[in-house]
XYZ file of C-alpha atoms in Angstrom:
427
model
C -3.574 -14.011 -21.553
C -6.272 -12.176 -23.562
C -5.464 -11.965 -27.265
C -4.567 -8.614 -28.785
C -8.050 -8.027 -30.181
C -9.724 -8.624 -26.826
C -7.200 -6.448 -25.024
C -7.863 -3.663 -27.521
C -11.612 -3.945 -26.897
C -11.047 -3.747 -23.156
C -8.675 -0.791 -23.534
C -11.251 1.087 -25.596
C -13.883 0.333 -22.943
C -11.654 1.562 -20.095
C -10.962 4.756 -22.058
C -14.665 5.296 -22.749
C -15.551 4.883 -19.080
C -12.618 6.671 -17.501
C -14.247 10.050 -16.853
C -17.072 8.185 -15.139
C -14.506 6.185 -13.149
C -12.862 9.395 -11.953
C -16.269 10.697 -10.921
C -17.037 7.430 -9.139
C -13.753 7.629 -7.223
C -14.422 11.251 -6.312
C -17.799 10.255 -4.865
C -16.123 7.525 -2.824
C -13.574 9.980 -1.445
C -16.253 12.517 -0.497
C -17.720 10.057 1.994
C -15.859 10.458 5.337
C -15.981 6.707 5.933
C -13.983 6.514 9.143
C -14.584 3.624 11.545
C -18.255 3.447 12.484
C -19.248 5.945 9.770
C -19.104 3.686 6.717
C -22.820 2.922 6.333
C -23.731 5.881 4.072
C -20.978 4.948 1.631
C -21.901 1.273 1.738
C -25.556 2.096 1.089
C -24.482 4.180 -1.905
C -22.251 1.344 -3.056
C -25.090 -1.163 -2.784
C -27.283 1.047 -4.983
C -24.468 1.482 -7.515
C -23.960 -2.256 -7.848
C -27.679 -3.061 -7.960
C -28.069 -0.556 -10.801
C -25.374 -2.480 -12.669
C -27.374 -5.684 -12.401
C -25.540 -7.408 -9.569
C -27.270 -9.340 -6.839
C -26.479 -7.342 -3.706
C -26.075 -8.676 -0.174
C -25.924 -5.806 2.327
C -25.421 -6.977 5.901
C -23.765 -5.970 9.161
C -21.233 -7.843 11.256
C -23.990 -8.558 13.772
C -25.631 -10.750 11.088
C -22.647 -13.121 11.017
C -21.416 -15.465 13.795
C -17.973 -13.852 13.846
C -17.201 -14.411 17.557
C -17.218 -18.158 16.924
C -14.358 -17.904 14.429
C -10.886 -18.265 15.978
C -9.401 -15.583 13.734
C -11.933 -12.865 14.489
C -10.441 -9.859 16.275
C -12.110 -7.951 19.114
C -13.882 -4.837 17.844
C -12.698 -1.358 18.817
C -15.230 1.228 20.001
C -17.792 0.282 17.318
C -20.621 -2.208 17.676
C -20.926 -4.920 15.008
C -24.400 -3.657 14.129
C -22.804 -0.438 12.854
C -20.332 -2.120 10.512
C -21.917 -2.607 7.091
C -20.573 -4.960 4.406
C -21.601 -5.230 0.749
C -21.155 -8.247 -1.518
C -22.313 -7.746 -5.115
C -22.470 -10.952 -7.125
C -22.594 -11.401 -10.894
C -23.425 -15.003 -11.665
C -22.731 -16.758 -14.947
C -25.782 -18.747 -16.120
C -23.620 -21.748 -17.083
C -20.206 -21.242 -15.466
C -17.295 -22.576 -17.485
C -14.483 -20.344 -16.197
C -12.857 -19.870 -12.814
C -14.686 -17.927 -10.120
C -13.237 -14.788 -8.575
C -13.536 -12.501 -5.560
C -12.659 -8.842 -6.071
C -12.355 -7.123 -2.704
C -11.591 -3.682 -1.382
C -12.038 -1.879 1.911
C -13.851 1.439 2.132
C -12.968 2.363 5.717
C -10.392 5.121 6.115
C -8.271 6.358 9.010
C -9.026 9.758 10.602
C -7.858 12.775 8.635
C -6.129 14.583 11.516
C -5.961 18.402 11.701
C -7.703 19.678 8.562
C -5.565 22.827 8.477
C -2.506 20.661 7.798
C -3.906 19.487 4.433
C -3.217 21.435 1.246
C -6.764 20.648 0.069
C -9.768 19.679 2.217
C -9.352 15.965 2.979
C -12.723 14.897 1.548
C -12.768 17.246 -1.442
C -11.357 14.797 -4.026
C -9.372 17.682 -5.512
C -7.648 16.888 -8.824
C -4.387 18.622 -9.701
C -1.629 17.687 -12.173
C -2.986 14.185 -12.746
C -3.451 13.300 -9.081
C -6.590 13.071 -6.953
C -6.117 14.220 -3.359
C -8.133 13.114 -0.359
C -8.328 10.777 2.599
C -8.782 7.303 1.162
C -8.036 8.337 -2.428
C -4.919 6.185 -2.225
C -5.757 3.725 0.578
C -7.813 2.242 -0.929
C -10.732 3.797 -2.736
C -8.692 3.975 -5.940
C -8.518 0.183 -5.851
C -12.269 -0.055 -5.304
C -12.863 2.141 -8.343
C -10.429 0.046 -10.380
C -12.124 -3.267 -9.609
C -15.638 -1.924 -10.255
C -14.650 -0.308 -13.534
C -12.624 -3.316 -14.630
C -15.887 -5.245 -14.481
C -17.659 -2.352 -16.221
C -15.070 -2.514 -19.018
C -16.077 -6.073 -19.828
C -19.724 -5.012 -20.037
C -18.922 -2.006 -22.234
C -16.978 -4.371 -24.499
C -20.086 -6.539 -24.825
C -18.821 -9.285 -22.559
C -19.448 -10.809 -19.149
C -17.333 -13.168 -17.036
C -17.896 -16.858 -17.769
C -17.796 -17.643 -14.034
C -19.253 -16.167 -10.881
C -17.650 -12.953 -9.591
C -18.184 -11.472 -6.120
C -17.349 -7.765 -5.850
C -16.959 -7.007 -2.154
C -16.574 -3.739 -0.274
C -15.741 -4.301 3.368
C -15.000 -2.348 6.529
C -12.659 -2.978 9.456
C -9.556 -3.482 7.309
C -7.863 -0.655 9.189
C -8.645 -2.041 12.645
C -9.531 -5.773 12.741
C -10.012 -7.366 9.323
C -13.401 -8.617 10.488
C -15.139 -7.278 7.397
C -13.177 -9.529 5.064
C -13.494 -12.484 7.430
C -17.258 -11.963 7.608
C -17.670 -12.509 3.873
C -16.026 -15.917 4.197
C -18.015 -16.829 7.297
C -21.121 -15.824 5.359
C -20.192 -18.381 2.735
C -18.672 -16.502 -0.188
C -15.970 -18.504 -1.941
C -14.075 -18.429 -5.221
C -11.066 -19.992 -6.878
C -9.010 -16.813 -6.404
C -9.289 -13.499 -4.584
C -7.829 -10.218 -5.804
C -7.579 -7.423 -3.242
C -6.912 -4.196 -5.095
C -4.832 -2.416 -2.454
C -2.641 0.390 -3.865
C 0.547 -1.567 -4.477
C 1.757 0.510 -7.423
C 1.448 -2.395 -9.830
C 3.372 -4.858 -7.663
C 2.172 -8.156 -6.233
C 2.425 -8.454 -2.469
C 4.536 -11.528 -1.804
C 4.219 -11.289 1.976
C 2.777 -9.056 4.645
C 3.461 -8.833 8.353
C 0.848 -9.415 11.019
C -0.392 -6.731 13.381
C -1.385 -6.602 17.046
C -3.256 -3.793 18.754
C -3.204 -3.459 22.522
C -3.947 -0.948 25.246
C -1.671 -0.427 28.247
C -3.432 0.864 31.368
C -1.316 2.447 34.095
C -2.352 3.828 37.473
C -0.728 6.517 39.570
C -1.089 8.384 42.888
C -2.519 11.878 42.408
C -1.170 14.691 44.535
C -0.795 18.436 44.073
C 2.215 19.007 41.870
C 3.864 21.082 44.648
C 4.564 17.778 46.384
C 4.907 15.576 43.293
C 7.702 13.630 44.986
C 5.208 11.857 47.243
C 2.833 10.866 44.414
C 3.370 9.091 41.138
C 2.826 10.189 37.554
C 0.962 7.629 35.443
C 1.953 9.345 32.195
C 5.660 9.107 33.037
C 5.168 5.482 34.094
C 3.541 4.778 30.737
C 6.479 6.416 28.995
C 8.804 4.047 30.864
C 6.841 1.116 29.409
C 6.882 2.604 25.920
C 10.671 2.809 26.078
C 10.820 -0.837 27.120
C 8.649 -1.802 24.139
C 10.913 0.159 21.822
C 13.874 -1.855 23.093
C 11.827 -5.056 22.703
C 11.176 -4.143 19.064
C 14.883 -3.637 18.430
C 15.496 -7.167 19.719
C 12.755 -8.560 17.482
C 14.237 -6.854 14.446
C 17.674 -8.252 15.199
C 16.133 -11.726 15.164
C 14.320 -10.891 11.900
C 17.692 -10.729 10.121
C 17.578 -14.514 9.840
C 14.063 -14.606 8.365
C 14.114 -15.870 4.773
C 11.652 -13.270 3.503
C 12.364 -10.272 5.713
C 16.130 -10.469 6.253
C 16.807 -7.681 3.729
C 14.061 -5.370 5.001
C 15.157 -2.625 7.383
C 13.412 -3.086 10.749
C 10.385 -4.989 9.404
C 8.680 -5.150 12.800
C 7.208 -1.762 13.550
C 6.062 -0.587 16.978
C 3.916 2.497 17.393
C 2.309 4.098 20.448
C -0.542 5.685 18.521
C -2.959 7.188 21.055
C -2.366 8.396 24.607
C -4.912 9.522 27.179
C -4.287 10.376 30.797
C -4.655 12.655 33.744
C -7.369 15.006 34.895
C -5.619 18.251 35.823
C -2.401 19.994 34.801
C -1.476 20.703 38.433
C -2.134 17.168 39.681
C 0.083 14.171 39.106
C -1.999 11.960 36.795
C -3.727 9.010 38.431
C -4.236 7.157 35.163
C -2.868 6.780 31.677
C -3.852 4.617 28.717
C -1.744 4.080 25.614
C -3.063 2.387 22.474
C -0.214 0.631 20.672
C 0.473 -1.320 17.516
C 3.263 -3.839 16.940
C 3.997 -6.096 13.990
C 4.977 -9.740 13.693
C 6.550 -11.748 10.901
C 4.507 -14.332 8.977
C 6.690 -17.009 10.586
C 5.555 -15.921 14.066
C 2.362 -16.880 15.848
C 0.002 -14.271 17.264
C 0.045 -15.899 20.705
C 3.855 -15.895 20.696
C 3.965 -12.189 19.841
C 1.351 -11.386 22.497
C 3.341 -13.252 25.125
C 6.470 -11.301 24.176
C 4.687 -7.982 24.657
C 3.255 -9.041 28.004
C 6.652 -10.265 29.242
C 8.289 -7.022 28.182
C 5.763 -4.902 30.061
C 5.894 -7.101 33.159
C 9.697 -6.983 33.279
C 9.731 -3.217 32.809
C 7.189 -2.794 35.602
C 9.417 -4.720 38.006
C 12.071 -2.040 37.602
C 9.753 0.717 38.824
C 8.958 0.947 42.538
C 5.323 1.911 42.051
C 4.566 -0.285 39.035
C 6.160 -3.291 40.735
C 3.384 -3.173 43.337
C 0.695 -1.755 41.030
C 1.289 -3.617 37.790
C -0.085 -2.205 34.546
C -2.680 -4.130 32.581
C -2.648 -5.033 28.897
C -5.895 -5.273 26.947
C -5.933 -6.826 23.497
C -8.374 -5.119 21.185
C -8.448 -4.624 17.435
C -5.969 -6.496 15.267
C -4.883 -9.961 16.299
C -3.668 -10.551 12.775
C -1.293 -13.135 11.365
C 1.085 -12.386 8.536
C 0.719 -14.098 5.179
C 2.966 -15.327 2.392
C 1.688 -15.756 -1.151
C 3.847 -18.645 -2.269
C 5.112 -18.237 -5.841
C 3.705 -20.435 -8.574
C -0.068 -20.198 -8.242
C -2.000 -20.150 -11.490
C -3.837 -17.030 -10.355
C -0.586 -15.119 -9.979
C 0.618 -16.322 -13.387
C -2.545 -15.019 -15.038
C -2.310 -11.678 -13.244
C 1.380 -11.341 -14.131
C 0.599 -11.963 -17.793
C -2.166 -9.348 -17.765
C 0.129 -6.834 -16.069
C 2.896 -7.478 -18.611
C 0.476 -6.932 -21.507
C -0.686 -3.587 -20.167
C 2.503 -2.195 -18.619
C 5.037 -3.771 -20.955
C 7.137 -5.084 -18.078
C 7.210 -7.898 -15.558
C 5.043 -7.552 -12.470
C 7.402 -6.880 -9.535
C 6.890 -8.433 -6.106
C 7.010 -6.537 -2.837
C 7.438 -7.498 0.798
C 5.123 -5.449 3.013
C 5.629 -4.367 6.617
C 1.905 -3.720 7.036
C -1.104 -5.997 7.117
C -3.834 -6.513 4.510
C -6.826 -8.820 4.120
C -5.219 -11.483 1.915
C -4.398 -13.584 4.979
C -8.027 -14.573 5.385
C -8.280 -16.001 1.877
C -4.851 -17.559 1.531
C -3.881 -18.604 5.040
C -7.211 -19.777 6.442
C -9.452 -20.711 3.498
C -7.048 -22.021 0.856
C -7.947 -19.354 -1.731
C -4.942 -17.724 -3.449
C -4.923 -14.168 -2.107
C -3.506 -11.685 -4.604
C -2.847 -8.109 -3.492
C -2.312 -5.798 -6.480
C -3.578 -2.361 -7.365
C -2.981 1.266 -8.370
C -0.262 3.723 -7.456
C -0.496 6.534 -4.933
C 1.225 8.280 -2.070
C 0.568 9.292 1.504
C -1.384 6.420 3.038
C -2.521 7.580 6.515
C -0.731 10.910 5.882
C -1.608 14.479 4.970
C -2.188 15.158 1.254
C -2.884 11.506 0.463
C -3.252 11.129 -3.313
C -3.644 8.658 -6.168
C -2.211 8.858 -9.675
C -5.011 8.894 -12.258
C -2.992 7.676 -15.234
C -1.828 4.677 -13.217
C -5.434 4.107 -12.145
C -6.484 3.815 -15.789
C -3.731 1.343 -16.654
C -4.389 -0.708 -13.514
C -8.102 -0.848 -14.352
C -7.208 -2.298 -17.751
C -4.771 -4.764 -16.206
C -7.456 -6.006 -13.790
C -9.997 -6.221 -16.619
C -7.556 -8.333 -18.632
C -6.976 -10.556 -15.605
C -10.721 -11.066 -15.112
C -11.196 -11.889 -18.782
C -8.415 -14.481 -18.727
C -9.097 -15.973 -15.300
C -12.876 -16.179 -15.544
C -13.189 -16.474 -19.291
C -15.743 -14.400 -21.149
C -19.166 -14.853 -22.677
C -21.120 -12.492 -24.922
C -23.853 -10.431 -23.302
């Protein structure tokens, strides 16, 4: 771990830069970087990192042979040419330390009805030590922390003694293809730290995620004789109920899983978007439902897909119309495995020591029922994937917010980790 004198230098640097860090985070939040709309933020980010002296690689997913990789997920409603990634690299002239990837996603989920927010969702309003806004918590606070952790070293008159790649990616909320693209493009390091807002915990495991679309047909008639037609929306609801029952069965089986046995219903199913019908007085001839379901790290994606397809097929057999007009299932978006960070890696030991120095307590571990990008580094490329970051509330919810005092301490913890993991050299 960094010695007391070095930690004090880094703490003074974080303090000196913190107002600028808050301003940086506020600028991030003010960009409405929903899926397909991330380019303006990424262009701003590229300029920010270039001004700091990093070598900047700005590219789109169309510049990378992603479709050839077996773990790429099918895109959703956005062309690869519209998905911009930024990798900012600070190279050590004569590397003697261990290299590092710092990664965060800048895509955010839609804000929903604006009138249901206390403050405008992209206003970055600060009140009582919290910053409010879509993405303030998930995960632009983590992006600010990793950038300003690196800035703290520079303010302290130091630079990492190994190469560091600071990456801002898209698609974390829908496919993970942004993170995968950096690896396909050739960026590697001896550890990767993804600064998701974990509240100062290390993510020991995360579940996988599947996205799929159910398409159901119906027979449209005037509602006055609805009994001779069929209602595609009601048929879709029948399938949703079957998938809910399927999820209950999966969670019963999860009680024997070594990691997830103590987690309440770790496999989550959600029908998230529904579209259907053409007229309120006609039985709907079509319905589409976009769904999400989880899977444990011990499960295979293909196994989970087959379970969903069997469930829908069996449910359709119990409906007179669907039995002869079976629904279709389209897989789009996440086809994501779970991941387990096995205890004992040197990278985790160094991070735990840095956390203990700053917070005065052991770094807790958490088991997550959502997906993050660490699977690409740890499961597929043999790079320890650490997921650790600031504290906030309301991910994907109204009044999402991040705690600014925790952001400062987490920035220092990450700076201490970088200094210890990479080593330092004078500027």
